[in-house]
């Protein structure tokens, strides 16, 4: 796959057909079984010796899950992929495969909060240190990388929507012998393909756009055969966070409409973001599609962005007045959602604190769903009207 191909066209073609059909069905079956039996001792022995690859037990290999993994590998331009029971299972299993006590990770700041908590709690207990850097500052990244084992990337970042020069950062890491892992949940392979930009491993919370219907929690990581093979053999069997066949089937179903959903989220979110940007009660809008051109390798924008109210807006009243935007975490489904930063800061002050989201208390995150930009804007405008303090 050449780098100049628009990922949208690539994805549309790939997702129109499923390759693993049984009974000439256009949709692959859900192979809902925990184990697979062998026809003979010889076949069992051959499989256990690794001479034959076939499903044995669904924690390791399942045909429906495999169909999903192959789709993701194709979308990301990767040789192989591995499905997980959640995005966090894909993050923890991937990172733990490649670090040991005494190692150091470099991580972009404002990373997904539970990835941060994994680093600061569990990995800290096992003697892995993490340095946080501003991913927009190439020089700062260059200074932090020497001696590190792994560079953890996310662009745009979850709350602040900072975009990075992925190709430049990946090249720096490679020059320093540092493995790169990137969370691509926000853009999806329809709008960004990090492996074509030089990143080693790309992972997703498939609970977001890949599933797309808010009915599944899942994750996936894609990369070279060698790196995915190491995750498959070193951590997957023991941490055991494998994707289930039914969830894989739901994800395959979601993937078929991923390209057109992303175009719809993009158009509606841009429309809402532009109107917010010119609203007198809004100080700033953090959306990668406003202002300058998109960074190299990012071909479009999704439905998730944040904005900051001026002082004097009653944010709980705003949230309660919204009818179409529901209060809720996660994103990437058909429905519009709102999360006020104030609430997340309350959670961050708990036992896993020390977290600095770099997030203003007047910030609000929106996920713009598929209800239509006009109705969504009316909902927001009316709620702001109610929330304006005298
Ligand atoms: C939700 C999310 C995750 C975690 O995924 P789960 O499927 O909830 O475990 C990771 N990264 C980003 C950017 C997310 O939004």
Tab-separated table of N, CA and C in Angstrom, residues 35 82 105 128 134 165 170 232 303:
chain	number	residue	atom	x	y	z
A	35	UNK	N	-13.785	-24.440	22.549
A	35	UNK	CA	-12.701	-25.322	22.118
A	35	UNK	C	-13.012	-25.965	20.782
A	82	UNK	N	-4.278	-8.362	16.461
A	82	UNK	CA	-4.712	-9.210	17.565
A	82	UNK	C	-5.858	-8.506	18.286
A	105	UNK	N	9.522	4.407	29.730
A	105	UNK	CA	8.607	4.710	28.622
A	105	UNK	C	8.582	6.222	28.461
A	128	UNK	N	8.738	0.219	36.214
A	128	UNK	CA	8.834	0.869	34.905
A	128	UNK	C	8.531	2.356	35.094
A	134	UNK	N	5.555	16.883	25.745
A	134	UNK	CA	4.637	17.572	24.850
A	134	UNK	C	4.900	17.050	23.443
A	165	UNK	N	3.180	15.604	14.774
A	165	UNK	CA	3.806	15.213	13.509
A	165	UNK	C	4.237	13.746	13.680
A	170	UNK	N	7.898	9.356	14.915
A	170	UNK	CA	8.207	7.930	14.718
A	170	UNK	C	9.631	7.762	14.201
A	232	UNK	N	1.244	-12.102	21.021
A	232	UNK	CA	0.413	-13.307	21.003
A	232	UNK	C	1.005	-14.411	21.882
A	303	UNK	N	-15.847	12.816	15.304
A	303	UNK	CA	-16.928	13.546	15.969
A	303	UNK	C	-16.595	14.017	17.371
